[in-house]
């Protein structure tokens, strides 16, 4: 019993665990639904859910580690892989993953040895794989519609086999990422400090590159080689605007990813638009809204970026409310309750009902 | 220095040569750093100060020569447990203002390696992180984003991270360059306190010589070779400084 109760307790505490559980349950439900009602729309939604969550989570670390362009290069190498697969008449997924891994490991190696600037090697890898892709397409005796579908993607063409593979690969990648999330976080903060403290930085960096390549590769079919990287970077970049906490960023990133996927599929279905562009379009919209309303960029009347109370050091995004008991707002004694209500001592003396109000940098009530 | 026992040597560099391409960065460097040292390494730009620090930490491999840590025999491979008694505090000018990490998160990173991959921090880990923050007097800023702190405060948090990792040796790289004079002095006071009351060995690299002379118990002047190694009060230091800086 105690084991169960400990599990329940830790489950209650961990938002992340809840999220994963939700994903697994939803994924399972969708799988069941698909088995019984095989419908292209349900398959598309299932794909959108999986790619949304996976892209959102991976994207957070891609963003924090500053590897955005590398991801773009991997996406293009995957296109070359797909073209080769079609040319040779084998399952493109095999060649896609092979090319993705070659590109990511190659760039990773050059970066690690500091042979040249990373943007130089990424630019070279990026274009040379595109050249290979065009070469492979040119060698094809006839123009294949598969090429078009890999370049632009079509989430409605995802087959049951595709979806099942996608589901299992995505769950494995997600579990590994969440297993090494704190180490990745530290490496993103400062790689050298992480190495010295005993984090296996080198191994984890390569592992992450491989996971990123796999994520991009399996998402290819749904949104296409040109747009696939948007599923990784855009939801994460939108999530970045909202929070200073990694956990929240991960949850928001996957939520934004799933939302763009679902809405994108809906728009594409309703108005008969290319699914890749509607999905990425929604994601971009979410990003623009997040950017515009980001608490990180909001300015207070005094021209300071409002993010935390100068006197209590408590961060309440967007508003300068303090939560600390009896802190001093530059000589003005005040109290706060857990909802962030700020009560000045003068109010307390007069037994006024607490009202929600901000104070500016000078500690003055507005 | 020679009166100290051999087991008190925490870092021993023997005939170390480090080369970038075909440019020598360190030439035949021999240094013993003892437990409890408050060591300041100074030298002009490009003299190999940071290279020396990185060689000590194992981030750079010397071309020839050997590095031994914590009395371990001079060998190619340094045991893992030994390596992680170091805490590295880099230059902090490049922390993204909006990086999603609170002060608390940054200090807890110091416990990550001890917790192990795939495991979350225990209550004990979190307590140790909090204790380290208290030690550097930053516990009142627990919930602040790291990017919103002043340079000196960030430096304190990074020191706390190293302390949370139970580092016995603190290695600081040019931290003074991003701080104003008062902040620098405060951080030096803190290092001095940690050195005296907690027996933490401090190795700091910088070019503010006056500051290093005021706080350090030992100064090394470097200009690809070790030009001076001794107390900060020795008049010979002035002679050496005049030579290598002019």
JSON list of C-alpha atoms in Angstrom, two decimals, chain B residues 6-217:
[
{"chain": "B", "resi": 6, "resn": "UNK", "atom": "CA", "xyz": [53.25, 16.19, -0.49]},
{"chain": "B", "resi": 7, "resn": "UNK", "atom": "CA", "xyz": [49.77, 14.89, 0.40]},
{"chain": "B", "resi": 8, "resn": "UNK", "atom": "CA", "xyz": [48.54, 18.46, 0.62]},
{"chain": "B", "resi": 9, "resn": "UNK", "atom": "CA", "xyz": [49.14, 18.98, -3.09]},
{"chain": "B", "resi": 10, "resn": "UNK", "atom": "CA", "xyz": [45.76, 19.22, -4.78]},
{"chain": "B", "resi": 11, "resn": "UNK", "atom": "CA", "xyz": [47.02, 20.04, -8.24]},
{"chain": "B", "resi": 12, "resn": "UNK", "atom": "CA", "xyz": [50.42, 19.17, -9.61]},
{"chain": "B", "resi": 13, "resn": "UNK", "atom": "CA", "xyz": [51.56, 20.21, -13.08]},
{"chain": "B", "resi": 14, "resn": "UNK", "atom": "CA", "xyz": [54.82, 18.65, -14.23]},
{"chain": "B", "resi": 15, "resn": "UNK", "atom": "CA", "xyz": [56.69, 19.89, -17.32]},
{"chain": "B", "resi": 16, "resn": "UNK", "atom": "CA", "xyz": [53.44, 20.81, -19.00]},
{"chain": "B", "resi": 17, "resn": "UNK", "atom": "CA", "xyz": [53.52, 22.04, -22.61]},
{"chain": "B", "resi": 18, "resn": "UNK", "atom": "CA", "xyz": [50.34, 23.18, -24.29]},
{"chain": "B", "resi": 19, "resn": "UNK", "atom": "CA", "xyz": [50.31, 24.07, -27.96]},
{"chain": "B", "resi": 20, "resn": "UNK", "atom": "CA", "xyz": [47.64, 25.67, -30.17]},
{"chain": "B", "resi": 21, "resn": "UNK", "atom": "CA", "xyz": [48.47, 24.76, -33.76]},
{"chain": "B", "resi": 22, "resn": "UNK", "atom": "CA", "xyz": [52.18, 25.55, -33.78]},
{"chain": "B", "resi": 23, "resn": "UNK", "atom": "CA", "xyz": [51.98, 28.28, -31.19]},
{"chain": "B", "resi": 24, "resn": "UNK", "atom": "CA", "xyz": [53.14, 27.48, -27.69]},
{"chain": "B", "resi": 25, "resn": "UNK", "atom": "CA", "xyz": [50.60, 28.55, -25.05]},
{"chain": "B", "resi": 26, "resn": "UNK", "atom": "CA", "xyz": [52.35, 27.06, -22.04]},
{"chain": "B", "resi": 27, "resn": "UNK", "atom": "CA", "xyz": [56.01, 26.12, -21.97]},
{"chain": "B", "resi": 28, "resn": "UNK", "atom": "CA", "xyz": [57.51, 23.70, -19.43]},
{"chain": "B", "resi": 29, "resn": "UNK", "atom": "CA", "xyz": [55.15, 24.72, -16.66]},
{"chain": "B", "resi": 30, "resn": "UNK", "atom": "CA", "xyz": [55.72, 23.25, -13.20]},
{"chain": "B", "resi": 31, "resn": "UNK", "atom": "CA", "xyz": [53.22, 24.22, -10.54]},
{"chain": "B", "resi": 32, "resn": "UNK", "atom": "CA", "xyz": [52.12, 22.64, -7.26]},
{"chain": "B", "resi": 33, "resn": "UNK", "atom": "CA", "xyz": [48.93, 23.99, -5.78]},
{"chain": "B", "resi": 34, "resn": "UNK", "atom": "CA", "xyz": [48.39, 23.16, -2.11]},
{"chain": "B", "resi": 35, "resn": "UNK", "atom": "CA", "xyz": [45.25, 22.61, -0.10]},
{"chain": "B", "resi": 36, "resn": "UNK", "atom": "CA", "xyz": [44.11, 25.90, 1.37]},
{"chain": "B", "resi": 37, "resn": "UNK", "atom": "CA", "xyz": [45.95, 28.07, -1.13]},
{"chain": "B", "resi": 38, "resn": "UNK", "atom": "CA", "xyz": [44.37, 31.34, -2.19]},
{"chain": "B", "resi": 39, "resn": "UNK", "atom": "CA", "xyz": [46.14, 31.56, -5.49]},
{"chain": "B", "resi": 40, "resn": "UNK", "atom": "CA", "xyz": [46.01, 34.42, -7.96]},
{"chain": "B", "resi": 41, "resn": "UNK", "atom": "CA", "xyz": [47.22, 33.82, -11.48]},
{"chain": "B", "resi": 42, "resn": "UNK", "atom": "CA", "xyz": [48.03, 36.94, -13.45]},
{"chain": "B", "resi": 43, "resn": "UNK", "atom": "CA", "xyz": [49.65, 37.81, -16.71]},
{"chain": "B", "resi": 44, "resn": "UNK", "atom": "CA", "xyz": [49.09, 39.91, -19.82]},
{"chain": "B", "resi": 45, "resn": "UNK", "atom": "CA", "xyz": [46.52, 38.99, -22.45]},
{"chain": "B", "resi": 46, "resn": "UNK", "atom": "CA", "xyz": [47.45, 35.86, -24.34]},
{"chain": "B", "resi": 47, "resn": "UNK", "atom": "CA", "xyz": [49.91, 34.78, -21.68]},
{"chain": "B", "resi": 48, "resn": "UNK", "atom": "CA", "xyz": [48.22, 31.45, -21.10]},
{"chain": "B", "resi": 49, "resn": "UNK", "atom": "CA", "xyz": [46.25, 32.16, -17.93]},
{"chain": "B", "resi": 50, "resn": "UNK", "atom": "CA", "xyz": [43.01, 30.63, -19.12]},
{"chain": "B", "resi": 51, "resn": "UNK", "atom": "CA", "xyz": [44.92, 27.86, -20.86]},
{"chain": "B", "resi": 52, "resn": "UNK", "atom": "CA", "xyz": [46.52, 26.99, -17.54]},
{"chain": "B", "resi": 53, "resn": "UNK", "atom": "CA", "xyz": [43.11, 26.88, -15.87]},
{"chain": "B", "resi": 54, "resn": "UNK", "atom": "CA", "xyz": [41.63, 24.71, -18.61]},
{"chain": "B", "resi": 55, "resn": "UNK", "atom": "CA", "xyz": [44.59, 22.35, -18.47]},
{"chain": "B", "resi": 56, "resn": "UNK", "atom": "CA", "xyz": [44.06, 21.93, -14.75]},
{"chain": "B", "resi": 57, "resn": "UNK", "atom": "CA", "xyz": [40.39, 21.15, -15.31]},
{"chain": "B", "resi": 58, "resn": "UNK", "atom": "CA", "xyz": [41.13, 18.62, -18.01]},
{"chain": "B", "resi": 59, "resn": "UNK", "atom": "CA", "xyz": [39.35, 20.60, -20.72]},
{"chain": "B", "resi": 60, "resn": "UNK", "atom": "CA", "xyz": [42.66, 20.86, -22.59]},
{"chain": "B", "resi": 61, "resn": "UNK", "atom": "CA", "xyz": [45.13, 18.06, -23.00]},
{"chain": "B", "resi": 62, "resn": "UNK", "atom": "CA", "xyz": [48.78, 19.02, -22.70]},
{"chain": "B", "resi": 63, "resn": "UNK", "atom": "CA", "xyz": [51.05, 18.05, -25.58]},
{"chain": "B", "resi": 64, "resn": "UNK", "atom": "CA", "xyz": [53.64, 16.75, -23.16]},
{"chain": "B", "resi": 65, "resn": "UNK", "atom": "CA", "xyz": [53.91, 16.73, -19.40]},
{"chain": "B", "resi": 66, "resn": "UNK", "atom": "CA", "xyz": [51.56, 15.53, -16.73]},
{"chain": "B", "resi": 67, "resn": "UNK", "atom": "CA", "xyz": [48.73, 16.79, -14.57]},
{"chain": "B", "resi": 68, "resn": "UNK", "atom": "CA", "xyz": [48.00, 15.12, -11.24]},
{"chain": "B", "resi": 69, "resn": "UNK", "atom": "CA", "xyz": [45.06, 15.90, -9.03]},
{"chain": "B", "resi": 70, "resn": "UNK", "atom": "CA", "xyz": [44.59, 15.32, -5.32]},
{"chain": "B", "resi": 71, "resn": "UNK", "atom": "CA", "xyz": [47.80, 13.39, -4.81]},
{"chain": "B", "resi": 72, "resn": "UNK", "atom": "CA", "xyz": [46.90, 10.83, -7.42]},
{"chain": "B", "resi": 73, "resn": "UNK", "atom": "CA", "xyz": [49.89, 9.47, -9.21]},
{"chain": "B", "resi": 74, "resn": "UNK", "atom": "CA", "xyz": [50.75, 11.26, -12.38]},
{"chain": "B", "resi": 75, "resn": "UNK", "atom": "CA", "xyz": [48.98, 9.10, -14.89]},
{"chain": "B", "resi": 76, "resn": "UNK", "atom": "CA", "xyz": [47.09, 9.50, -18.11]},
{"chain": "B", "resi": 77, "resn": "UNK", "atom": "CA", "xyz": [43.75, 8.81, -16.56]},
{"chain": "B", "resi": 78, "resn": "UNK", "atom": "CA", "xyz": [42.48, 10.75, -13.60]},
{"chain": "B", "resi": 79, "resn": "UNK", "atom": "CA", "xyz": [39.90, 8.93, -11.47]},
{"chain": "B", "resi": 80, "resn": "UNK", "atom": "CA", "xyz": [36.45, 10.40, -11.88]},
{"chain": "B", "resi": 81, "resn": "UNK", "atom": "CA", "xyz": [35.75, 11.04, -8.21]},
{"chain": "B", "resi": 82, "resn": "UNK", "atom": "CA", "xyz": [38.87, 13.17, -8.00]},
{"chain": "B", "resi": 83, "resn": "UNK", "atom": "CA", "xyz": [38.03, 15.34, -10.93]},
{"chain": "B", "resi": 84, "resn": "UNK", "atom": "CA", "xyz": [34.71, 16.40, -9.55]},
{"chain": "B", "resi": 85, "resn": "UNK", "atom": "CA", "xyz": [36.10, 18.03, -6.46]},
{"chain": "B", "resi": 86, "resn": "UNK", "atom": "CA", "xyz": [36.54, 21.06, -8.67]},
{"chain": "B", "resi": 87, "resn": "UNK", "atom": "CA", "xyz": [34.11, 23.89, -9.05]},
{"chain": "B", "resi": 88, "resn": "UNK", "atom": "CA", "xyz": [34.49, 26.07, -12.09]},
{"chain": "B", "resi": 89, "resn": "UNK", "atom": "CA", "xyz": [33.15, 29.61, -12.13]},
{"chain": "B", "resi": 90, "resn": "UNK", "atom": "CA", "xyz": [33.38, 31.02, -15.65]},
{"chain": "B", "resi": 91, "resn": "UNK", "atom": "CA", "xyz": [33.08, 34.57, -16.92]},
{"chain": "B", "resi": 92, "resn": "UNK", "atom": "CA", "xyz": [29.40, 35.31, -16.63]},
{"chain": "B", "resi": 93, "resn": "UNK", "atom": "CA", "xyz": [28.91, 38.09, -19.12]},
{"chain": "B", "resi": 94, "resn": "UNK", "atom": "CA", "xyz": [27.07, 35.81, -21.53]},
{"chain": "B", "resi": 95, "resn": "UNK", "atom": "CA", "xyz": [24.09, 34.60, -19.47]},
{"chain": "B", "resi": 96, "resn": "UNK", "atom": "CA", "xyz": [20.96, 35.24, -21.52]},
{"chain": "B", "resi": 97, "resn": "UNK", "atom": "CA", "xyz": [18.73, 37.67, -19.65]},
{"chain": "B", "resi": 98, "resn": "UNK", "atom": "CA", "xyz": [15.70, 35.51, -20.33]},
{"chain": "B", "resi": 99, "resn": "UNK", "atom": "CA", "xyz": [17.27, 32.09, -19.82]},
{"chain": "B", "resi": 100, "resn": "UNK", "atom": "CA", "xyz": [14.58, 30.04, -18.09]},
{"chain": "B", "resi": 101, "resn": "UNK", "atom": "CA", "xyz": [16.40, 29.32, -14.85]},
{"chain": "B", "resi": 102, "resn": "UNK", "atom": "CA", "xyz": [15.77, 30.64, -11.37]},
{"chain": "B", "resi": 103, "resn": "UNK", "atom": "CA", "xyz": [18.59, 31.14, -8.88]},
{"chain": "B", "resi": 104, "resn": "UNK", "atom": "CA", "xyz": [17.38, 27.99, -7.11]},
{"chain": "B", "resi": 105, "resn": "UNK", "atom": "CA", "xyz": [17.62, 25.95, -10.32]},
{"chain": "B", "resi": 106, "resn": "UNK", "atom": "CA", "xyz": [21.15, 27.11, -11.06]},
{"chain": "B", "resi": 107, "resn": "UNK", "atom": "CA", "xyz": [22.39, 26.15, -7.60]},
{"chain": "B", "resi": 108, "resn": "UNK", "atom": "CA", "xyz": [20.62, 22.80, -7.73]},
{"chain": "B", "resi": 109, "resn": "UNK", "atom": "CA", "xyz": [22.51, 22.03, -10.93]},
{"chain": "B", "resi": 110, "resn": "UNK", "atom": "CA", "xyz": [25.49, 21.56, -8.64]},
{"chain": "B", "resi": 111, "resn": "UNK", "atom": "CA", "xyz": [23.77, 18.43, -7.30]},
{"chain": "B", "resi": 112, "resn": "UNK", "atom": "CA", "xyz": [22.85, 16.95, -10.69]},
{"chain": "B", "resi": 113, "resn": "UNK", "atom": "CA", "xyz": [25.96, 14.86, -11.16]},
{"chain": "B", "resi": 114, "resn": "UNK", "atom": "CA", "xyz": [25.63, 13.41, -7.66]},
{"chain": "B", "resi": 115, "resn": "UNK", "atom": "CA", "xyz": [21.97, 12.54, -8.19]},
{"chain": "B", "resi": 116, "resn": "UNK", "atom": "CA", "xyz": [22.74, 10.65, -11.38]},
{"chain": "B", "resi": 117, "resn": "UNK", "atom": "CA", "xyz": [21.09, 10.43, -14.76]},
{"chain": "B", "resi": 118, "resn": "UNK", "atom": "CA", "xyz": [17.35, 9.84, -14.76]},
{"chain": "B", "resi": 119, "resn": "UNK", "atom": "CA", "xyz": [16.95, 10.56, -11.06]},
{"chain": "B", "resi": 120, "resn": "UNK", "atom": "CA", "xyz": [15.44, 13.66, -9.57]},
{"chain": "B", "resi": 121, "resn": "UNK", "atom": "CA", "xyz": [17.01, 15.52, -6.68]},
{"chain": "B", "resi": 122, "resn": "UNK", "atom": "CA", "xyz": [16.26, 14.31, -3.17]},
{"chain": "B", "resi": 123, "resn": "UNK", "atom": "CA", "xyz": [15.22, 16.59, -0.31]},
{"chain": "B", "resi": 124, "resn": "UNK", "atom": "CA", "xyz": [18.79, 16.31, 0.97]},
{"chain": "B", "resi": 125, "resn": "UNK", "atom": "CA", "xyz": [20.14, 17.56, -2.37]},
{"chain": "B", "resi": 126, "resn": "UNK", "atom": "CA", "xyz": [17.80, 20.51, -2.30]},
{"chain": "B", "resi": 127, "resn": "UNK", "atom": "CA", "xyz": [18.76, 21.29, 1.29]},
{"chain": "B", "resi": 128, "resn": "UNK", "atom": "CA", "xyz": [22.45, 21.23, 0.37]},
{"chain": "B", "resi": 129, "resn": "UNK", "atom": "CA", "xyz": [21.78, 23.63, -2.49]},
{"chain": "B", "resi": 130, "resn": "UNK", "atom": "CA", "xyz": [19.91, 25.93, -0.12]},
{"chain": "B", "resi": 131, "resn": "UNK", "atom": "CA", "xyz": [22.72, 25.77, 2.43]},
{"chain": "B", "resi": 132, "resn": "UNK", "atom": "CA", "xyz": [25.22, 26.72, -0.25]},
{"chain": "B", "resi": 133, "resn": "UNK", "atom": "CA", "xyz": [23.06, 29.69, -1.22]},
{"chain": "B", "resi": 134, "resn": "UNK", "atom": "CA", "xyz": [22.88, 30.77, 2.41]},
{"chain": "B", "resi": 135, "resn": "UNK", "atom": "CA", "xyz": [26.65, 30.58, 2.61]},
{"chain": "B", "resi": 136, "resn": "UNK", "atom": "CA", "xyz": [27.00, 33.12, -0.18]},
{"chain": "B", "resi": 137, "resn": "UNK", "atom": "CA", "xyz": [24.10, 35.15, 1.25]},
{"chain": "B", "resi": 138, "resn": "UNK", "atom": "CA", "xyz": [21.89, 34.81, -1.78]},
{"chain": "B", "resi": 139, "resn": "UNK", "atom": "CA", "xyz": [19.05, 32.75, -0.28]},
{"chain": "B", "resi": 140, "resn": "UNK", "atom": "CA", "xyz": [16.67, 35.70, -0.34]},
{"chain": "B", "resi": 141, "resn": "UNK", "atom": "CA", "xyz": [16.74, 35.67, -4.16]},
{"chain": "B", "resi": 142, "resn": "UNK", "atom": "CA", "xyz": [15.76, 32.03, -4.54]},
{"chain": "B", "resi": 143, "resn": "UNK", "atom": "CA", "xyz": [12.93, 32.63, -7.00]},
{"chain": "B", "resi": 144, "resn": "UNK", "atom": "CA", "xyz": [14.60, 35.20, -9.22]},
{"chain": "B", "resi": 145, "resn": "UNK", "atom": "CA", "xyz": [15.52, 34.49, -12.82]},
{"chain": "B", "resi": 146, "resn": "UNK", "atom": "CA", "xyz": [19.30, 34.21, -12.99]},
{"chain": "B", "resi": 147, "resn": "UNK", "atom": "CA", "xyz": [19.49, 36.63, -15.91]},
{"chain": "B", "resi": 148, "resn": "UNK", "atom": "CA", "xyz": [17.90, 39.41, -13.85]},
{"chain": "B", "resi": 149, "resn": "UNK", "atom": "CA", "xyz": [20.63, 39.45, -11.23]},
{"chain": "B", "resi": 150, "resn": "UNK", "atom": "CA", "xyz": [23.54, 41.85, -11.23]},
{"chain": "B", "resi": 151, "resn": "UNK", "atom": "CA", "xyz": [26.94, 40.53, -12.29]},
{"chain": "B", "resi": 152, "resn": "UNK", "atom": "CA", "xyz": [28.17, 40.19, -8.72]},
{"chain": "B", "resi": 153, "resn": "UNK", "atom": "CA", "xyz": [25.04, 38.37, -7.65]},
{"chain": "B", "resi": 154, "resn": "UNK", "atom": "CA", "xyz": [25.32, 35.97, -10.58]},
{"chain": "B", "resi": 155, "resn": "UNK", "atom": "CA", "xyz": [28.90, 35.28, -9.60]},
{"chain": "B", "resi": 156, "resn": "UNK", "atom": "CA", "xyz": [27.80, 34.47, -6.06]},
{"chain": "B", "resi": 157, "resn": "UNK", "atom": "CA", "xyz": [25.17, 32.07, -7.35]},
{"chain": "B", "resi": 158, "resn": "UNK", "atom": "CA", "xyz": [27.72, 30.28, -9.52]},
{"chain": "B", "resi": 159, "resn": "UNK", "atom": "CA", "xyz": [30.04, 29.99, -6.52]},
{"chain": "B", "resi": 160, "resn": "UNK", "atom": "CA", "xyz": [27.11, 28.56, -4.56]},
{"chain": "B", "resi": 161, "resn": "UNK", "atom": "CA", "xyz": [26.61, 26.02, -7.33]},
{"chain": "B", "resi": 162, "resn": "UNK", "atom": "CA", "xyz": [30.19, 24.86, -6.95]},
{"chain": "B", "resi": 163, "resn": "UNK", "atom": "CA", "xyz": [29.77, 24.69, -3.17]},
{"chain": "B", "resi": 164, "resn": "UNK", "atom": "CA", "xyz": [26.57, 22.68, -3.56]},
{"chain": "B", "resi": 165, "resn": "UNK", "atom": "CA", "xyz": [28.59, 20.21, -5.61]},
{"chain": "B", "resi": 166, "resn": "UNK", "atom": "CA", "xyz": [30.92, 19.93, -2.61]},
{"chain": "B", "resi": 167, "resn": "UNK", "atom": "CA", "xyz": [33.84, 21.34, -4.55]},
{"chain": "B", "resi": 168, "resn": "UNK", "atom": "CA", "xyz": [37.06, 21.58, -2.60]},
{"chain": "B", "resi": 169, "resn": "UNK", "atom": "CA", "xyz": [38.79, 23.73, -5.16]},
{"chain": "B", "resi": 170, "resn": "UNK", "atom": "CA", "xyz": [37.21, 26.78, -6.76]},
{"chain": "B", "resi": 171, "resn": "UNK", "atom": "CA", "xyz": [38.56, 27.85, -10.12]},
{"chain": "B", "resi": 172, "resn": "UNK", "atom": "CA", "xyz": [37.53, 31.32, -11.22]},
{"chain": "B", "resi": 173, "resn": "UNK", "atom": "CA", "xyz": [38.20, 32.65, -14.68]},
{"chain": "B", "resi": 174, "resn": "UNK", "atom": "CA", "xyz": [38.55, 36.43, -15.09]},
{"chain": "B", "resi": 175, "resn": "UNK", "atom": "CA", "xyz": [35.40, 37.05, -13.11]},
{"chain": "B", "resi": 176, "resn": "UNK", "atom": "CA", "xyz": [36.47, 40.59, -12.37]},
{"chain": "B", "resi": 177, "resn": "UNK", "atom": "CA", "xyz": [36.21, 41.73, -15.97]},
{"chain": "B", "resi": 178, "resn": "UNK", "atom": "CA", "xyz": [32.42, 41.90, -15.94]},
{"chain": "B", "resi": 179, "resn": "UNK", "atom": "CA", "xyz": [32.08, 43.50, -12.50]},
{"chain": "B", "resi": 180, "resn": "UNK", "atom": "CA", "xyz": [32.56, 46.97, -11.14]},
{"chain": "B", "resi": 181, "resn": "UNK", "atom": "CA", "xyz": [35.09, 47.56, -8.41]},
{"chain": "B", "resi": 182, "resn": "UNK", "atom": "CA", "xyz": [32.72, 47.27, -5.45]},
{"chain": "B", "resi": 183, "resn": "UNK", "atom": "CA", "xyz": [31.18, 44.02, -6.68]},
{"chain": "B", "resi": 184, "resn": "UNK", "atom": "CA", "xyz": [34.60, 42.56, -7.36]},
{"chain": "B", "resi": 185, "resn": "UNK", "atom": "CA", "xyz": [35.68, 43.40, -3.85]},
{"chain": "B", "resi": 186, "resn": "UNK", "atom": "CA", "xyz": [32.56, 41.78, -2.42]},
{"chain": "B", "resi": 187, "resn": "UNK", "atom": "CA", "xyz": [33.17, 38.58, -4.34]},
{"chain": "B", "resi": 188, "resn": "UNK", "atom": "CA", "xyz": [36.81, 38.57, -3.24]},
{"chain": "B", "resi": 189, "resn": "UNK", "atom": "CA", "xyz": [35.67, 39.02, 0.39]},
{"chain": "B", "resi": 190, "resn": "UNK", "atom": "CA", "xyz": [33.39, 36.03, -0.05]},
{"chain": "B", "resi": 191, "resn": "UNK", "atom": "CA", "xyz": [36.21, 33.92, -1.51]},
{"chain": "B", "resi": 192, "resn": "UNK", "atom": "CA", "xyz": [38.46, 34.99, 1.32]},
{"chain": "B", "resi": 193, "resn": "UNK", "atom": "CA", "xyz": [35.80, 33.93, 3.82]},
{"chain": "B", "resi": 194, "resn": "UNK", "atom": "CA", "xyz": [35.32, 30.53, 2.15]},
{"chain": "B", "resi": 195, "resn": "UNK", "atom": "CA", "xyz": [39.08, 30.07, 2.02]},
{"chain": "B", "resi": 196, "resn": "UNK", "atom": "CA", "xyz": [39.61, 30.86, 5.69]},
{"chain": "B", "resi": 197, "resn": "UNK", "atom": "CA", "xyz": [36.58, 29.34, 7.38]},
{"chain": "B", "resi": 198, "resn": "UNK", "atom": "CA", "xyz": [35.81, 26.41, 5.10]},
{"chain": "B", "resi": 199, "resn": "UNK", "atom": "CA", "xyz": [39.29, 25.55, 3.92]},
{"chain": "B", "resi": 200, "resn": "UNK", "atom": "CA", "xyz": [38.37, 25.85, 0.28]},
{"chain": "B", "resi": 201, "resn": "UNK", "atom": "CA", "xyz": [41.26, 26.18, -2.12]},
{"chain": "B", "resi": 202, "resn": "UNK", "atom": "CA", "xyz": [40.76, 29.12, -4.45]},
{"chain": "B", "resi": 203, "resn": "UNK", "atom": "CA", "xyz": [42.47, 29.58, -7.79]},
{"chain": "B", "resi": 204, "resn": "UNK", "atom": "CA", "xyz": [41.55, 32.82, -9.47]},
{"chain": "B", "resi": 205, "resn": "UNK", "atom": "CA", "xyz": [42.72, 34.18, -12.79]},
{"chain": "B", "resi": 206, "resn": "UNK", "atom": "CA", "xyz": [42.62, 37.87, -13.48]},
{"chain": "B", "resi": 207, "resn": "UNK", "atom": "CA", "xyz": [44.52, 40.89, -14.64]},
{"chain": "B", "resi": 208, "resn": "UNK", "atom": "CA", "xyz": [43.59, 43.20, -11.82]},
{"chain": "B", "resi": 209, "resn": "UNK", "atom": "CA", "xyz": [46.88, 42.76, -10.08]},
{"chain": "B", "resi": 210, "resn": "UNK", "atom": "CA", "xyz": [46.22, 45.15, -7.23]},
{"chain": "B", "resi": 211, "resn": "UNK", "atom": "CA", "xyz": [43.17, 43.19, -6.24]},
{"chain": "B", "resi": 212, "resn": "UNK", "atom": "CA", "xyz": [44.93, 39.83, -6.44]},
{"chain": "B", "resi": 213, "resn": "UNK", "atom": "CA", "xyz": [47.78, 41.17, -4.30]},
{"chain": "B", "resi": 214, "resn": "UNK", "atom": "CA", "xyz": [45.34, 42.40, -1.69]},
{"chain": "B", "resi": 215, "resn": "UNK", "atom": "CA", "xyz": [43.55, 39.10, -1.19]},
{"chain": "B", "resi": 216, "resn": "UNK", "atom": "CA", "xyz": [45.67, 36.20, -2.42]},
{"chain": "B", "resi": 217, "resn": "UNK", "atom": "CA", "xyz": [48.16, 34.34, -0.29]}
]
